[in-house]
């Protein structure tokens, strides 16, 4: 031994022989999932354990909040429950900014009773529970009660006092906690207050009952899916059962990703799993194990200490690093140097070097999760950073699949706390249906089924797998649109004139007119000098802006002019040598007829020689801006004769300003965004990734009750493949001056990544919307979201809404500000028109 590490044996810990025996490195093919702590059995936050039926569990101490239980009864009805969809559970969601409230009058305070008011909240805990303590939280001490009395009942009819605190006339602090010692299924909180002169409020934000639930069902969901066959399995548990109590366990199984299930079948302690046939394919298998706890007639309760599920698999196809020696004594030297060395734990070399002697298969090659760590997103993490080669946690009897040191999800969370925070973010009932439910307790409520492994693999190069085939890494990249160098130029018309086809005005010129009314019987000629666009630049987006003098009707069509034309100086009189401009008959004065001139003929011939391509504005939402990107590209690449605009229908009537109008910003213009070079970085194509599910179909083994189909809808939106109208897009006169986009975003840029707006792991906002976007905080007082509200007594009549979120990137026109309560969602979303 050439090295002595003080405290080595104490620090290493663990039963090496027991841990090694039966694990992967000893040749065994059994994997065990075990739940043996309050956190693992808890109602809130365990990935593979959920609560069924009444919503109660046992073990040893847990917290039950109203949001996870039957809807509370509130009397008298509060003035407001937030959000206003009438679900009182939303109030009790772990977020002190959601609340219900009463004023003096609604609480029954009158001069006759000395302005004493009261309110009651009664909660059904879902099952008999040993109540140890009670917690309540008011918005602030200003809005608290004077006295709180807590009553408990086993049957909902006979009540006794569990705890009380306070004196009438003296307000309690905002947050209060009281110890308790009682068994109850129903808990009633009674609030009393003397309102000063009949004014004031009580804002109740949170209620929590802490204790040990005494009866109910626990359903565990072991992760049994493997690219292998089922060769047997057992279920074991340890419980303490006083007389008259019982713990029974049943199993059900699915081999098609949860689409169909077998019936529940009761198993004996240590008994075999028979709901999966020997040799069954485990690729899309799911297993549910249900423990039912029954309380005695005398109120005695059982205690479930741990629950363990072991499954033995067959060979995984391909070459797998499995030991084949006669016993452990023949294999230890593969990893260890018995006489010591420079590495800890007597390792022959660093763990990654030793492990990859056998685990050399590339991802997707030989078995699920093959360890090619040196080419993965976790290449800097040693194997022992996540795995215990002996199959057990150091100093513990717990065992986890894949020789992990912890539960799969929690092993990831230990290095990625921000992901855990996102999954744990409290949301309202409305938002609960629009997130990825990786916690089994949430999956039980929503009917969804998804695990971290459906999207991720620690051994994949990008950290992502293809949800359609989890044995393949997902590595599709595209340009980051915010890294593409861009510029913008606003080009005002340098020539314009109306050519009139109305009888008697066919020879009139309007080259010096300041306004014009466009119909189907006339046309508007516009010329824009495009020389300000740098040579070599690529046009990303171009919008034609024509400001209306009054509300338009019908619509107009724009196309390139096929030949040159003269503006002229007329204001609506017959053309002559002095005026020398374009009319309905000719492109300038004299014998200069339009090509194929036929009096009163087709506008493409007699009215300006319009070419292709074209774009039509139908005045959806009275917009005056039109996407003319393809037209401007054609003008720049070919001959620029300007454009010709004509009413697109018999009902078209569009009164617009021309370049001679006194106010510059109302004159016709092109707003052009162009690209000056290639992107400087690439990002994973998360749109293609997300559409693996959000294209209307779910991959095998997945289900999502709240799946939203966004594929084609997103492509038809400005955030997707379509291009928006840009700023200055409406006829409202007070909107002139337009809106815009905040850096680094520009009109016409490539489709945005989904993660621009969404956090795929979750947030306190609905539909995974990110809590911080482009530097703007979306959470907390004054921010938008179903779970975040503002008490009226705090100075705002209603909370900001979607406009606050969109305002992180959008600059609103002066009278189109949607950062307040009206929001953007009444008009905008993933579905609808290309204009947005």
CSV table of C-alpha atoms in Angstrom, one decimal, residues 394-675:
chain,number,residue,atom,x,y,z
A,394,UNK,CA,-22.8,4.5,0.0
A,395,UNK,CA,-23.8,3.8,3.6
A,396,UNK,CA,-27.4,2.9,2.6
A,397,UNK,CA,-29.5,-0.1,1.7
A,398,UNK,CA,-31.3,1.8,-1.1
A,399,UNK,CA,-30.8,0.6,-4.6
A,400,UNK,CA,-31.7,2.3,-7.9
A,401,UNK,CA,-31.9,1.4,-11.5
A,402,UNK,CA,-28.9,1.8,-13.8
A,403,UNK,CA,-26.7,1.6,-10.6
A,404,UNK,CA,-27.5,5.3,-10.0
A,405,UNK,CA,-26.7,6.8,-6.7
A,406,UNK,CA,-30.2,8.2,-6.4
A,407,UNK,CA,-33.6,8.1,-8.0
A,408,UNK,CA,-33.2,9.0,-11.7
A,409,UNK,CA,-35.0,12.3,-11.6
A,410,UNK,CA,-33.5,13.3,-8.3
A,411,UNK,CA,-30.0,12.3,-9.5
A,412,UNK,CA,-30.4,14.9,-12.3
A,413,UNK,CA,-32.0,17.5,-10.0
A,414,UNK,CA,-28.9,17.3,-7.7
A,415,UNK,CA,-26.9,19.1,-10.4
A,416,UNK,CA,-29.7,20.9,-12.1
A,417,UNK,CA,-31.6,22.6,-9.2
A,418,UNK,CA,-33.1,25.2,-11.6
A,419,UNK,CA,-34.9,22.4,-13.4
A,420,UNK,CA,-36.3,21.2,-10.2
A,421,UNK,CA,-37.4,24.7,-9.3
A,422,UNK,CA,-39.2,24.9,-12.7
A,423,UNK,CA,-41.1,21.6,-12.1
A,424,UNK,CA,-41.9,22.6,-8.5
A,425,UNK,CA,-43.3,26.0,-9.4
A,426,UNK,CA,-46.8,26.3,-8.0
A,427,UNK,CA,-49.5,26.9,-10.6
A,428,UNK,CA,-53.2,27.3,-10.6
A,429,UNK,CA,-55.7,24.7,-11.5
A,430,UNK,CA,-56.1,26.3,-14.9
A,431,UNK,CA,-52.4,26.2,-15.6
A,432,UNK,CA,-52.0,22.6,-14.3
A,433,UNK,CA,-53.3,21.3,-17.6
A,434,UNK,CA,-50.7,23.0,-19.7
A,435,UNK,CA,-47.4,21.7,-18.4
A,436,UNK,CA,-45.2,18.6,-18.6
A,437,UNK,CA,-46.2,16.4,-15.6
A,438,UNK,CA,-43.1,14.4,-14.6
A,439,UNK,CA,-44.4,14.0,-11.1
A,440,UNK,CA,-46.5,10.9,-10.8
A,441,UNK,CA,-48.9,12.7,-8.4
A,442,UNK,CA,-49.6,15.2,-11.2
A,443,UNK,CA,-49.8,12.5,-13.8
A,444,UNK,CA,-52.5,10.8,-11.8
A,445,UNK,CA,-54.6,14.0,-11.9
A,446,UNK,CA,-54.1,14.9,-15.5
A,447,UNK,CA,-53.9,11.4,-17.1
A,448,UNK,CA,-50.6,12.2,-18.8
A,449,UNK,CA,-47.5,10.0,-18.8
A,450,UNK,CA,-44.1,11.4,-19.4
A,451,UNK,CA,-40.7,10.9,-17.9
A,452,UNK,CA,-37.4,12.8,-18.2
A,453,UNK,CA,-36.1,9.9,-20.3
A,454,UNK,CA,-38.7,10.6,-23.0
A,455,UNK,CA,-36.8,13.8,-23.9
A,456,UNK,CA,-33.3,13.4,-22.3
A,457,UNK,CA,-30.4,11.1,-22.0
A,458,UNK,CA,-27.3,12.0,-20.0
A,459,UNK,CA,-25.2,10.1,-22.5
A,460,UNK,CA,-26.5,11.8,-25.7
A,461,UNK,CA,-24.2,14.3,-27.3
A,462,UNK,CA,-26.9,17.0,-27.0
A,463,UNK,CA,-28.6,15.7,-23.9
A,464,UNK,CA,-31.8,15.1,-26.0
A,465,UNK,CA,-33.2,12.0,-27.5
A,466,UNK,CA,-35.7,11.7,-30.3
A,467,UNK,CA,-39.1,11.2,-28.5
A,468,UNK,CA,-40.1,9.0,-31.5
A,469,UNK,CA,-37.1,6.7,-30.8
A,470,UNK,CA,-35.5,7.2,-27.5
A,471,UNK,CA,-32.5,5.1,-28.5
A,472,UNK,CA,-31.4,7.8,-30.9
A,473,UNK,CA,-29.9,11.2,-29.9
A,474,UNK,CA,-31.6,14.3,-31.2
A,475,UNK,CA,-29.0,16.6,-32.9
A,476,UNK,CA,-30.8,18.8,-35.3
A,477,UNK,CA,-29.4,22.3,-35.3
A,478,UNK,CA,-30.4,25.6,-37.0
A,479,UNK,CA,-29.2,29.2,-37.0
A,480,UNK,CA,-30.0,31.2,-33.9
A,481,UNK,CA,-32.1,34.0,-35.4
A,482,UNK,CA,-30.9,36.5,-32.8
A,483,UNK,CA,-27.3,36.0,-34.0
A,484,UNK,CA,-28.0,37.0,-37.6
A,485,UNK,CA,-26.6,40.5,-38.2
A,486,UNK,CA,-29.4,42.7,-39.5
A,487,UNK,CA,-30.1,46.3,-40.4
A,488,UNK,CA,-33.3,48.3,-41.1
A,489,UNK,CA,-34.1,51.1,-43.5
A,490,UNK,CA,-37.3,53.1,-44.0
A,491,UNK,CA,-37.7,54.3,-47.6
A,492,UNK,CA,-40.3,56.9,-48.4
A,493,UNK,CA,-41.8,57.1,-51.8
A,494,UNK,CA,-39.7,59.5,-54.0
A,495,UNK,CA,-42.4,59.5,-56.8
A,496,UNK,CA,-46.1,58.8,-56.7
A,497,UNK,CA,-49.3,59.5,-58.6
A,498,UNK,CA,-52.8,58.3,-59.1
A,499,UNK,CA,-54.0,57.2,-62.5
A,500,UNK,CA,-57.7,57.5,-62.8
A,501,UNK,CA,-59.9,55.2,-65.0
A,502,UNK,CA,-63.2,57.0,-64.2
A,503,UNK,CA,-64.9,58.3,-67.3
A,504,UNK,CA,-63.7,61.8,-68.1
A,505,UNK,CA,-60.6,61.6,-66.0
A,506,UNK,CA,-58.5,59.1,-68.0
A,507,UNK,CA,-56.2,61.9,-69.1
A,508,UNK,CA,-55.8,63.5,-65.6
A,509,UNK,CA,-52.5,63.5,-63.7
A,510,UNK,CA,-52.2,63.7,-59.9
A,511,UNK,CA,-48.5,63.8,-59.5
A,512,UNK,CA,-48.6,66.7,-57.0
A,513,UNK,CA,-51.7,65.6,-55.1
A,514,UNK,CA,-51.3,65.1,-51.3
A,515,UNK,CA,-54.1,62.5,-50.9
A,516,UNK,CA,-55.8,59.9,-53.1
A,517,UNK,CA,-58.7,57.5,-52.9
A,518,UNK,CA,-57.9,54.1,-54.3
A,519,UNK,CA,-60.7,52.1,-55.9
A,520,UNK,CA,-61.0,49.3,-58.4
A,521,UNK,CA,-61.4,51.8,-61.3
A,522,UNK,CA,-58.0,53.5,-60.7
A,523,UNK,CA,-54.5,52.7,-59.6
A,524,UNK,CA,-51.7,54.3,-57.5
A,525,UNK,CA,-48.1,54.3,-58.8
A,526,UNK,CA,-45.3,54.4,-56.2
A,527,UNK,CA,-41.6,54.5,-56.6
A,528,UNK,CA,-39.1,53.7,-53.8
A,529,UNK,CA,-35.3,54.1,-54.2
A,530,UNK,CA,-33.7,50.9,-52.9
A,531,UNK,CA,-30.1,52.0,-53.2
A,532,UNK,CA,-29.9,52.4,-49.4
A,533,UNK,CA,-29.8,48.6,-48.9
A,534,UNK,CA,-26.2,47.5,-48.7
A,535,UNK,CA,-24.8,45.5,-51.6
A,536,UNK,CA,-24.8,41.8,-50.8
A,537,UNK,CA,-27.5,42.1,-48.1
A,538,UNK,CA,-30.4,39.8,-48.2
A,539,UNK,CA,-33.9,41.2,-47.7
A,540,UNK,CA,-35.6,39.5,-44.7
A,541,UNK,CA,-38.8,41.5,-44.5
A,542,UNK,CA,-40.4,44.4,-46.3
A,543,UNK,CA,-43.7,46.1,-45.4
A,544,UNK,CA,-45.6,48.7,-47.5
A,545,UNK,CA,-47.2,51.3,-45.1
A,546,UNK,CA,-50.0,53.4,-46.5
A,547,UNK,CA,-51.7,55.5,-43.9
A,548,UNK,CA,-55.5,55.8,-44.4
A,549,UNK,CA,-57.2,59.2,-44.0
A,550,UNK,CA,-60.4,57.3,-43.0
A,551,UNK,CA,-61.5,53.8,-42.4
A,552,UNK,CA,-61.0,51.7,-45.6
A,553,UNK,CA,-63.1,49.0,-47.1
A,554,UNK,CA,-62.5,46.2,-49.6
A,555,UNK,CA,-58.8,45.9,-50.1
A,556,UNK,CA,-56.0,46.5,-52.5
A,557,UNK,CA,-53.5,44.5,-54.6
A,558,UNK,CA,-49.8,45.5,-55.1
A,559,UNK,CA,-47.5,44.3,-57.9
A,560,UNK,CA,-44.3,45.5,-59.6
A,561,UNK,CA,-44.8,48.0,-62.4
A,562,UNK,CA,-43.7,46.5,-65.7
A,563,UNK,CA,-42.2,49.7,-67.1
A,564,UNK,CA,-40.9,53.1,-66.2
A,565,UNK,CA,-43.4,56.0,-65.7
A,566,UNK,CA,-43.3,59.7,-65.0
A,567,UNK,CA,-44.8,61.3,-61.8
A,568,UNK,CA,-46.0,64.7,-63.3
A,569,UNK,CA,-47.0,67.8,-61.5
A,570,UNK,CA,-50.8,67.7,-61.8
A,571,UNK,CA,-53.3,67.8,-58.9
A,572,UNK,CA,-56.2,66.4,-60.9
A,573,UNK,CA,-56.2,68.2,-64.3
A,574,UNK,CA,-55.7,67.1,-67.9
A,575,UNK,CA,-52.1,66.1,-68.7
A,576,UNK,CA,-50.0,68.4,-70.9
A,577,UNK,CA,-46.4,69.0,-71.9
A,578,UNK,CA,-45.9,71.1,-68.7
A,579,UNK,CA,-47.4,68.6,-66.3
A,580,UNK,CA,-45.8,65.7,-68.2
A,581,UNK,CA,-46.9,62.8,-66.0
A,582,UNK,CA,-48.6,59.4,-66.1
A,583,UNK,CA,-52.4,59.0,-66.7
A,584,UNK,CA,-54.7,56.0,-67.2
A,585,UNK,CA,-53.8,56.0,-70.9
A,586,UNK,CA,-50.1,56.8,-71.0
A,587,UNK,CA,-46.9,56.5,-68.8
A,588,UNK,CA,-46.0,60.2,-69.7
A,589,UNK,CA,-47.4,63.0,-71.8
A,590,UNK,CA,-47.3,62.5,-75.6
A,591,UNK,CA,-47.4,59.4,-77.7
A,592,UNK,CA,-46.4,57.2,-74.8
A,593,UNK,CA,-49.2,54.7,-74.3
A,594,UNK,CA,-49.0,51.9,-71.8
A,595,UNK,CA,-48.1,48.6,-73.5
A,596,UNK,CA,-51.1,47.1,-75.2
A,597,UNK,CA,-53.2,50.2,-74.6
A,598,UNK,CA,-56.9,49.6,-74.8
A,599,UNK,CA,-59.1,52.4,-73.4
A,600,UNK,CA,-60.8,51.2,-70.2
A,601,UNK,CA,-59.2,47.8,-70.6
A,602,UNK,CA,-57.5,45.5,-68.1
A,603,UNK,CA,-55.4,47.4,-65.6
A,604,UNK,CA,-52.4,45.2,-66.3
A,605,UNK,CA,-52.5,46.5,-69.8
A,606,UNK,CA,-54.1,50.0,-70.0
A,607,UNK,CA,-53.6,50.9,-66.3
A,608,UNK,CA,-49.9,50.6,-65.6
A,609,UNK,CA,-48.4,47.3,-66.9
A,610,UNK,CA,-48.4,45.5,-63.6
A,611,UNK,CA,-46.1,42.5,-63.3
A,612,UNK,CA,-45.6,39.6,-60.8
A,613,UNK,CA,-45.3,38.7,-58.0
A,614,UNK,CA,-48.2,40.4,-56.2
A,615,UNK,CA,-49.7,40.8,-52.7
A,616,UNK,CA,-53.2,41.7,-51.6
A,617,UNK,CA,-54.4,43.5,-48.4
A,618,UNK,CA,-57.9,42.6,-47.5
A,619,UNK,CA,-57.9,45.1,-44.5
A,620,UNK,CA,-58.1,42.4,-41.9
A,621,UNK,CA,-58.5,44.2,-38.6
A,622,UNK,CA,-58.3,47.5,-40.6
A,623,UNK,CA,-54.6,47.1,-41.1
A,624,UNK,CA,-52.9,49.4,-43.6
A,625,UNK,CA,-49.5,47.7,-43.6
A,626,UNK,CA,-48.9,44.9,-46.1
A,627,UNK,CA,-46.0,42.3,-46.3
A,628,UNK,CA,-44.4,42.9,-49.8
A,629,UNK,CA,-41.1,41.1,-49.2
A,630,UNK,CA,-41.2,39.1,-52.4
A,631,UNK,CA,-42.1,42.2,-54.4
A,632,UNK,CA,-39.2,44.2,-53.0
A,633,UNK,CA,-36.8,41.3,-53.6
A,634,UNK,CA,-38.0,41.2,-57.2
A,635,UNK,CA,-37.5,44.9,-57.7
A,636,UNK,CA,-34.0,44.8,-56.2
A,637,UNK,CA,-32.9,41.8,-58.3
A,638,UNK,CA,-34.5,43.0,-61.5
A,639,UNK,CA,-35.5,46.4,-62.9
A,640,UNK,CA,-37.0,48.7,-60.3
A,641,UNK,CA,-39.9,50.6,-61.9
A,642,UNK,CA,-41.8,50.9,-58.6
A,643,UNK,CA,-45.1,49.3,-57.8
A,644,UNK,CA,-48.7,49.7,-58.9
A,645,UNK,CA,-51.5,49.5,-56.4
A,646,UNK,CA,-55.2,49.0,-57.2
A,647,UNK,CA,-58.4,48.2,-55.4
A,648,UNK,CA,-58.9,44.5,-55.3
A,649,UNK,CA,-62.7,44.4,-55.3
A,650,UNK,CA,-65.8,46.4,-56.4
A,651,UNK,CA,-66.2,47.5,-52.8
A,652,UNK,CA,-62.6,48.8,-52.4
A,653,UNK,CA,-62.3,52.4,-51.2
A,654,UNK,CA,-59.0,53.4,-49.6
A,655,UNK,CA,-58.3,57.1,-49.0
A,656,UNK,CA,-54.6,57.4,-48.3
A,657,UNK,CA,-51.9,60.1,-47.9
A,658,UNK,CA,-49.3,60.7,-50.6
A,659,UNK,CA,-45.7,61.9,-50.5
A,660,UNK,CA,-46.7,65.5,-50.8
A,661,UNK,CA,-48.6,65.4,-47.5
A,662,UNK,CA,-47.2,67.8,-44.9
A,663,UNK,CA,-46.7,65.2,-42.1
A,664,UNK,CA,-43.8,63.1,-43.2
A,665,UNK,CA,-44.6,59.9,-41.2
A,666,UNK,CA,-48.0,59.6,-43.0
A,667,UNK,CA,-46.4,59.4,-46.4
A,668,UNK,CA,-46.1,56.1,-48.3
A,669,UNK,CA,-43.1,54.1,-47.2
A,670,UNK,CA,-41.3,50.8,-47.2
A,671,UNK,CA,-39.9,49.5,-43.9
A,672,UNK,CA,-37.2,47.0,-44.9
A,673,UNK,CA,-35.2,44.6,-42.7
A,674,UNK,CA,-32.1,43.0,-44.3
A,675,UNK,CA,-29.5,40.5,-43.3
